Amino acid sequence: MSADKSTSWSYTEGLPVEDDVLRRARERSHELGLFPVSHGVAAALSVLAASSKAQTVVEVGTGAGVSGVALLRGLGPRAVLTTIDPDVDHLKAAREAFIESGSAANRIRTISGRGQDVLPRLTDAAYDLVFIDADKPSFPEYVEQGIRLLKSGGLLIVNDALDKDRVSDPAIREASTVVLRRVGKAIRDNENLISAMLPTGDGLLLAVKR
Ligand SMILES: C[S@@+](CC[C@H](N)C(=O)[O-])C[C@H]1O[C@@H](n2cnc3c(N)ncnc32)[C@H](O)[C@@H]1O
């Protein structure tokens, strides 16, 4: 294996060809000062949503809808995406993207609120896929809630799990890095989960609930 993987990383991030719907959602994200999922992560989300045949999906951190559109593209026609964000401007931008994507309105439930408040109100073991891409300090709580929400065989996906390549360096003690290192370890150590870390984007941590 070559010592420097960055060329392959850039190459794979450049492979997905995104259409106007995703391009406009990215533009709105940047106008709002948001960092949407990378091209590679968006493509991976579509594949994971399709291969898992998920019918019920929860997303924490809607943003301007890039990841939501990517998930919807992989989901079947009767699947429902519940997406949570406390920022009304972000939700408004995301709704524009969802409409442009041509997804039926009854497939998308946008909830204005904090993940910490909304997730505990959702039903145990009722979801096939949970995607976390919100405020980093709350990731441990979202992972705990996500595991509770998943059915057996359900898929948990954590974005930014390598925290801009900082997680691998134990000398880095940034608050977000420490949290994500802890989240990664808790998931790896959880015997009820089968997990894998993909280096896509800023790290995509996948875990299936046994
Ligand atoms: C990185 S952006 C999400 C990007 C989005 N997943 C995408 O790819 O387009 C993070 C989002 O988390 C939201 N957020 C911040 N605090 C939150 C909280 N407590 N609960 C849920 N979402 C939160 C922000 O408003 C922001 O829209």
XYZ file of C-alpha atoms and ligand atoms in Angstrom:
237
model
C 0.000 0.000 0.000
C 1.324 3.457 -0.832
C 2.234 5.726 2.063
C 0.176 8.662 0.820
C -3.493 7.901 0.211
C -4.512 11.526 -0.347
C -4.400 11.242 -4.137
C -6.814 8.312 -4.118
C -9.011 10.126 -1.592
C -9.238 13.209 -3.851
C -9.837 10.999 -6.874
C -12.733 9.142 -5.225
C -14.284 12.366 -3.892
C -14.190 13.711 -7.454
C -15.885 10.698 -9.026
C -19.583 11.374 -8.219
C -21.243 13.562 -10.848
C -23.916 15.565 -9.076
C -26.995 16.980 -10.804
C -28.484 20.492 -10.544
C -30.618 19.589 -7.512
C -27.584 18.663 -5.416
C -25.528 21.520 -6.875
C -28.183 24.060 -5.851
C -28.498 22.464 -2.399
C -24.731 22.821 -2.000
C -24.927 26.483 -3.087
C -27.659 27.174 -0.505
C -25.574 25.368 2.138
C -22.583 27.581 1.436
C -24.750 30.739 1.433
C -25.940 29.711 4.914
C -22.381 28.993 6.069
C -22.991 25.246 6.296
C -20.699 22.350 5.464
C -22.776 19.733 3.685
C -21.657 16.119 3.315
C -18.883 15.639 0.757
C -19.542 14.304 -2.749
C -18.188 10.902 -1.721
C -20.373 10.799 1.383
C -23.481 11.825 -0.591
C -22.844 8.994 -3.063
C -22.216 6.534 -0.218
C -25.459 7.590 1.517
C -27.474 6.861 -1.649
C -25.856 3.420 -1.943
C -26.311 2.605 1.747
C -29.952 3.745 1.721
C -30.636 1.629 -1.369
C -28.784 -1.480 -0.220
C -30.330 -1.412 3.263
C -33.824 -1.201 1.728
C -34.640 1.160 4.597
C -38.281 2.207 4.975
C -37.871 4.456 8.004
C -34.946 6.859 8.294
C -33.969 9.502 10.857
C -31.468 12.249 10.100
C -30.090 14.574 12.800
C -28.756 17.764 11.175
C -30.811 18.529 8.053
C -28.704 21.493 6.958
C -29.784 22.660 3.502
C -30.703 19.130 2.471
C -27.690 17.722 0.602
C -27.535 14.532 2.682
C -31.353 14.317 2.779
C -31.588 14.393 -1.023
C -28.796 11.797 -1.236
C -30.654 9.512 1.203
C -33.992 9.993 -0.592
C -32.368 9.033 -3.897
C -31.459 5.620 -2.483
C -34.703 4.995 -0.651
C -37.686 3.157 -2.075
C -40.912 4.989 -3.054
C -42.680 4.275 0.258
C -39.776 5.056 2.575
C -40.106 8.026 4.942
C -37.267 10.366 5.945
C -37.616 12.143 9.305
C -35.061 14.942 9.473
C -34.377 17.145 12.485
C -32.781 20.595 12.733
C -33.412 23.543 15.089
C -32.629 26.206 12.466
C -35.682 27.346 10.496
C -33.586 28.885 7.694
C -31.762 25.593 7.195
C -35.056 23.689 7.120
C -36.517 26.162 4.616
C -33.527 25.670 2.289
C -33.746 21.886 2.735
C -37.460 21.880 1.854
C -36.599 23.665 -1.418
C -34.076 20.925 -2.204
C -36.562 18.164 -1.320
C -39.219 19.724 -3.593
C -36.705 20.107 -6.421
C -35.676 16.468 -5.975
C -39.225 15.463 -6.916
C -39.772 13.455 -3.719
C -43.399 13.221 -2.588
C -44.103 15.511 0.378
C -45.524 12.622 2.410
C -42.127 10.893 2.292
C -40.431 13.676 4.246
C -41.083 14.760 7.809
C -39.036 17.846 8.725
C -38.973 18.492 12.468
C -37.883 21.860 13.791
C -36.090 21.130 17.052
C -32.900 19.984 18.722
C -31.876 16.381 18.356
C -31.505 16.183 22.139
C -35.222 17.030 22.541
C -36.708 15.275 19.508
C -34.911 11.905 19.441
C -36.122 10.810 22.908
C -39.705 11.291 21.658
C -39.257 8.828 18.751
C -40.302 5.191 19.108
C -37.864 2.433 20.166
C -36.702 -0.019 17.478
C -38.853 1.604 14.766
C -36.177 2.810 12.304
C -34.007 1.121 9.680
C -31.380 3.824 9.307
C -30.154 6.712 11.485
C -27.778 9.348 10.073
C -25.983 11.770 12.423
C -24.527 15.031 11.065
C -25.270 17.739 13.646
C -23.571 19.455 16.615
C -20.488 17.412 17.576
C -20.690 17.733 21.397
C -24.009 15.878 21.284
C -22.818 12.976 19.104
C -22.511 10.559 22.078
C -26.140 11.285 22.983
C -27.290 10.944 19.340
C -25.451 7.630 18.982
C -27.050 6.307 22.164
C -30.497 7.417 20.986
C -29.798 6.155 17.464
C -29.021 2.654 18.749
C -32.269 2.705 20.734
C -34.251 3.802 17.662
C -32.819 1.178 15.306
C -34.500 -2.113 14.567
C -32.351 -5.215 14.672
C -30.363 -5.116 11.407
C -30.705 -1.325 11.224
C -27.816 0.900 10.149
C -26.258 3.766 12.120
C -24.151 6.260 10.107
C -22.005 8.931 11.770
C -20.572 11.681 9.551
C -17.269 13.518 10.215
C -16.126 10.585 12.337
C -12.412 11.294 11.688
C -12.799 15.006 12.491
C -10.614 16.400 9.699
C -7.965 13.672 10.149
C -7.453 14.632 13.808
C -8.944 11.523 15.443
C -5.962 9.367 14.418
C -3.473 11.611 16.225
C -3.677 10.970 19.997
C -1.762 14.205 20.684
C -4.700 16.264 19.388
C -7.068 17.075 22.260
C -9.559 19.427 20.496
C -13.000 19.053 22.100
C -14.630 17.783 18.880
C -11.759 15.346 18.290
C -11.984 13.930 21.796
C -15.753 13.455 21.399
C -15.413 11.695 18.043
C -12.575 9.485 19.299
C -14.832 8.494 22.204
C -17.795 7.856 19.897
C -15.666 5.656 17.615
C -14.378 3.611 20.544
C -17.833 3.219 22.099
C -19.198 1.930 18.775
C -16.269 -0.449 18.194
C -16.553 -1.766 21.767
C -20.326 -2.275 21.587
C -20.902 -6.007 21.144
C -24.394 -5.295 19.878
C -22.956 -3.511 16.819
C -20.923 -4.578 13.772
C -18.981 -1.511 12.655
C -16.636 -0.203 9.991
C -14.925 3.147 9.467
C -14.780 4.419 5.893
C -12.266 7.201 5.145
C -14.798 8.837 2.786
C -15.297 12.580 3.328
C -14.188 13.362 6.878
C -14.793 9.748 7.913
C -18.047 7.842 7.711
C -18.604 5.465 10.617
C -21.058 2.663 9.883
C -22.575 0.303 12.437
C -25.246 -2.350 12.056
C -27.305 -3.284 15.115
C -27.302 -7.057 15.671
C -23.122 20.077 8.899
S -24.728 20.731 8.931
C -25.677 19.413 8.252
C -25.468 19.237 6.786
C -26.448 18.302 6.140
N -26.428 16.992 6.761
C -26.129 18.203 4.667
O -25.312 17.348 4.261
O -26.672 19.010 3.907
C -25.127 20.623 10.628
C -26.560 20.951 10.942
O -26.799 20.580 12.301
C -27.742 21.473 12.793
N -27.762 21.426 14.269
C -27.061 22.191 15.139
N -27.394 21.882 16.401
C -28.321 20.890 16.308
C -29.057 20.156 17.260
N -28.915 20.395 18.575
N -29.928 19.208 16.824
C -30.087 18.973 15.491
N -29.406 19.649 14.539
C -28.540 20.590 14.954
C -27.330 22.820 12.234
O -28.402 23.754 12.278
C -26.928 22.421 10.828
O -27.996 22.602 9.930
